CSV table of C-alpha atoms in Angstrom, one decimal:
chain,number,residue,atom,x,y,z
A,1,MET,CA,43.9,-33.3,-2.7
A,2,ARG,CA,41.9,-30.2,-3.2
A,3,ILE,CA,44.8,-28.0,-2.5
A,4,ALA,CA,46.9,-29.8,-5.1
A,5,ALA,CA,44.1,-29.3,-7.6
A,6,PHE,CA,43.9,-25.6,-6.7
A,7,TYR,CA,47.6,-25.1,-7.4
A,8,LEU,CA,47.4,-27.2,-10.6
A,9,LEU,CA,44.5,-25.1,-11.8
A,10,LEU,CA,46.5,-21.9,-11.2
A,11,PHE,CA,49.4,-23.4,-13.1
A,12,LEU,CA,47.2,-24.3,-16.1
A,13,ALA,CA,45.3,-21.0,-16.0
A,14,GLN,CA,48.6,-19.1,-16.2
A,15,GLY,CA,49.5,-20.9,-19.4
A,16,LEU,CA,46.1,-20.4,-20.9
A,17,LEU,CA,45.9,-16.7,-19.9
A,18,SER,CA,49.4,-16.0,-21.2
A,19,ALA,CA,48.4,-17.5,-24.6
A,20,ALA,CA,45.1,-15.7,-24.6
A,21,PHE,CA,46.5,-12.3,-23.8
A,22,GLY,CA,49.0,-12.5,-26.6
A,23,THR,CA,51.5,-9.6,-26.4
A,24,LEU,CA,49.8,-8.1,-23.4
A,25,PRO,CA,51.0,-9.3,-20.0
A,26,ALA,CA,48.8,-11.8,-18.2
A,27,PRO,CA,48.2,-11.6,-14.5
A,28,ASP,CA,51.0,-13.3,-12.5
A,29,LEU,CA,49.3,-16.4,-11.1
A,30,PHE,CA,52.6,-17.7,-9.9
A,31,LEU,CA,53.0,-14.7,-7.6
A,32,ILE,CA,49.4,-15.2,-6.4
A,33,ALA,CA,50.1,-18.8,-5.7
A,34,MET,CA,53.1,-17.8,-3.6
A,35,LEU,CA,51.0,-15.2,-1.8
A,36,THR,CA,48.4,-17.7,-0.7
A,37,LEU,CA,51.0,-19.0,1.8
A,38,LEU,CA,51.7,-15.5,3.3
A,39,GLY,CA,51.2,-15.7,7.0
A,40,ARG,CA,50.9,-19.4,6.9
A,41,VAL,CA,54.6,-20.1,6.8
A,42,ALA,CA,57.6,-18.3,8.3
A,43,PRO,CA,59.0,-15.4,6.3
A,44,TRP,CA,62.2,-17.2,5.4
A,45,GLN,CA,60.2,-20.2,4.2
A,46,LEU,CA,58.0,-17.9,2.0
A,47,VAL,CA,61.1,-16.5,0.4
A,48,LEU,CA,62.3,-20.0,-0.4
A,49,ILE,CA,58.9,-21.0,-1.7
A,50,GLY,CA,58.8,-17.8,-3.8
A,51,TYR,CA,62.2,-18.8,-5.3
A,52,GLY,CA,61.0,-22.3,-6.0
A,53,VAL,CA,57.8,-21.1,-7.6
A,54,GLY,CA,59.7,-18.6,-9.7
A,55,LEU,CA,62.1,-21.3,-10.7
A,56,LEU,CA,59.2,-23.4,-11.8
A,57,GLN,CA,58.0,-20.4,-13.8
A,58,ASP,CA,61.4,-20.0,-15.4
A,59,VAL,CA,61.6,-23.7,-16.3
A,60,THR,CA,58.2,-23.9,-17.8
A,61,GLY,CA,58.3,-20.5,-19.5
A,62,PHE,CA,61.0,-18.8,-21.4
A,63,GLY,CA,63.7,-16.2,-20.8
A,64,PHE,CA,66.6,-16.1,-18.4
A,65,LEU,CA,66.7,-19.0,-16.0
A,66,GLY,CA,66.5,-17.6,-12.4
A,67,LEU,CA,65.0,-14.2,-13.3
A,68,HIS,CA,61.5,-15.0,-12.1
A,69,ALA,CA,63.0,-17.0,-9.2
A,70,ILE,CA,64.8,-14.1,-7.8
A,71,ALA,CA,62.0,-11.7,-8.6
A,72,LEU,CA,59.4,-13.8,-6.8
A,73,ALA,CA,61.8,-14.3,-3.8
A,74,ALA,CA,62.0,-10.5,-3.7
A,75,ALA,CA,58.2,-10.3,-4.0
A,76,ALA,CA,57.8,-12.7,-1.1
A,77,LEU,CA,60.2,-10.6,1.1
A,78,THR,CA,58.4,-7.4,0.2
A,79,ALA,CA,54.9,-8.8,0.8
A,80,THR,CA,56.1,-10.1,4.2
A,81,ILE,CA,57.4,-6.6,5.1
A,82,VAL,CA,54.2,-4.9,4.0
A,83,ARG,CA,52.1,-7.5,5.9
A,84,MET,CA,54.0,-6.9,9.1
A,85,GLN,CA,53.0,-3.2,8.9
A,86,LEU,CA,49.3,-3.9,8.6
A,87,THR,CA,46.8,-4.9,11.2
A,88,GLY,CA,43.9,-6.7,9.4
A,89,SER,CA,43.2,-8.9,6.4
A,90,GLY,CA,40.6,-6.7,4.7
A,91,LEU,CA,40.3,-5.6,1.1
A,92,LEU,CA,42.7,-2.7,1.4
A,93,GLU,CA,45.3,-4.8,3.1
A,94,ARG,CA,45.2,-7.4,0.4
A,95,ILE,CA,45.6,-4.7,-2.3
A,96,LEU,CA,48.6,-3.2,-0.5
A,97,ILE,CA,50.2,-6.6,0.0
A,98,VAL,CA,49.9,-7.5,-3.7
A,99,LEU,CA,51.0,-4.0,-4.8
A,100,GLY,CA,54.0,-4.3,-2.5
A,101,ALA,CA,54.9,-7.7,-3.9
A,102,MET,CA,54.5,-6.5,-7.5
A,103,THR,CA,56.7,-3.5,-6.7
A,104,GLY,CA,59.4,-5.7,-5.3
A,105,LYS,CA,59.2,-8.1,-8.2
A,106,TRP,CA,59.4,-5.4,-10.9
A,107,LEU,CA,62.3,-3.5,-9.2
A,108,VAL,CA,64.3,-6.7,-9.2
A,109,VAL,CA,63.2,-7.6,-12.8
A,110,ALA,CA,64.3,-4.2,-14.0
A,111,LEU,CA,67.7,-4.4,-12.3
A,112,LEU,CA,68.3,-8.0,-13.4
A,113,LEU,CA,67.3,-7.3,-17.0
A,114,SER,CA,69.6,-4.3,-17.1
A,115,TRP,CA,72.5,-6.3,-15.6
A,116,LEU,CA,72.0,-9.5,-17.7
A,117,THR,CA,71.5,-7.9,-21.1
A,118,GLY,CA,74.0,-5.1,-20.5
A,119,VAL,CA,71.5,-2.7,-22.2
A,120,GLN,CA,69.3,-0.2,-20.4
A,121,GLU,CA,65.7,-1.3,-20.9
A,122,ASP,CA,63.3,1.3,-22.3
A,123,GLY,CA,61.8,2.7,-19.0
A,124,VAL,CA,58.5,3.6,-20.6
A,125,THR,CA,57.9,0.2,-22.0
A,126,LEU,CA,59.0,-1.6,-18.8
A,127,LEU,CA,56.8,0.7,-16.8
A,128,ALA,CA,53.8,0.1,-19.1
A,129,VAL,CA,54.2,-3.7,-18.8
A,130,ALA,CA,54.7,-3.5,-15.0
A,131,ILE,CA,51.6,-1.3,-14.5
A,132,SER,CA,49.3,-3.4,-16.7
A,133,GLU,CA,50.5,-6.7,-15.2
A,134,THR,CA,50.1,-5.2,-11.7
A,135,VAL,CA,46.5,-4.0,-12.3
A,136,LEU,CA,45.5,-7.4,-13.7
A,137,THR,CA,47.3,-9.3,-10.9
A,138,VAL,CA,45.7,-7.2,-8.2
A,139,ALA,CA,42.2,-7.7,-9.7
A,140,VAL,CA,42.7,-11.5,-10.0
A,141,ALA,CA,44.3,-11.7,-6.5
A,142,LEU,CA,41.2,-10.1,-5.0
A,143,LEU,CA,39.2,-13.0,-6.4
A,144,ILE,CA,41.7,-15.9,-5.7
A,145,LEU,CA,43.2,-15.0,-2.3
A,146,PRO,CA,39.9,-15.2,-0.4
A,147,TRP,CA,39.1,-18.5,-2.2
A,148,SER,CA,42.5,-19.9,-1.2
A,149,ASP,CA,42.1,-18.8,2.4
A,150,ALA,CA,38.8,-20.5,2.7
A,151,LEU,CA,40.2,-23.6,1.0
A,152,LEU,CA,43.3,-23.8,3.3
A,153,LYS,CA,41.1,-23.2,6.4
A,154,ARG,CA,38.7,-25.9,5.4
A,155,MET,CA,41.6,-28.3,4.8
A,156,ARG,CA,43.1,-27.2,8.1
A,157,MET,CA,46.5,-27.0,6.5
A,158,LEU,CA,49.2,-24.5,7.4
A,159,GLY,CA,47.2,-22.8,10.1
A,160,GLY,CA,49.6,-19.9,10.5
A,161,GLU,CA,53.0,-19.2,11.7
A,162,THR,CA,53.8,-19.6,15.3
A,163,THR,CA,57.0,-17.6,15.6
A,164,PRO,CA,57.5,-13.9,14.6
């Protein structure tokens, strides 16, 4: 029950932060919610979960349906690849994993926006949005990910993947 309340709290906080930040990008709590399962499920399952979480973000938000879904699936894949290269679970590793996930997400978003709209996006504006959202997401992830790890360990749910 606590884990459901945790994810519901993230969902509600995303809506409140998006409204509070106005035109500035809020931290991506949907991506952080997906990253809480990194290392606890198989990589292919994490990509599917990322797609599902992104689809939920698309349905509850606005924009192109499927844009966030594919972007979060790419973020899950990138985070998995980065995590496979690291040895520990310290602060630097968490920062690198979130940075990798955000890089994968924004590369896919830039490609999809260019393809879907048929117009080249302003690179400077897109980069400014990506950097500000990435900085905020990394900062919030450093607070939320240890909390979620402790919660999942306490609940003894999803103990970790058993196959490489």
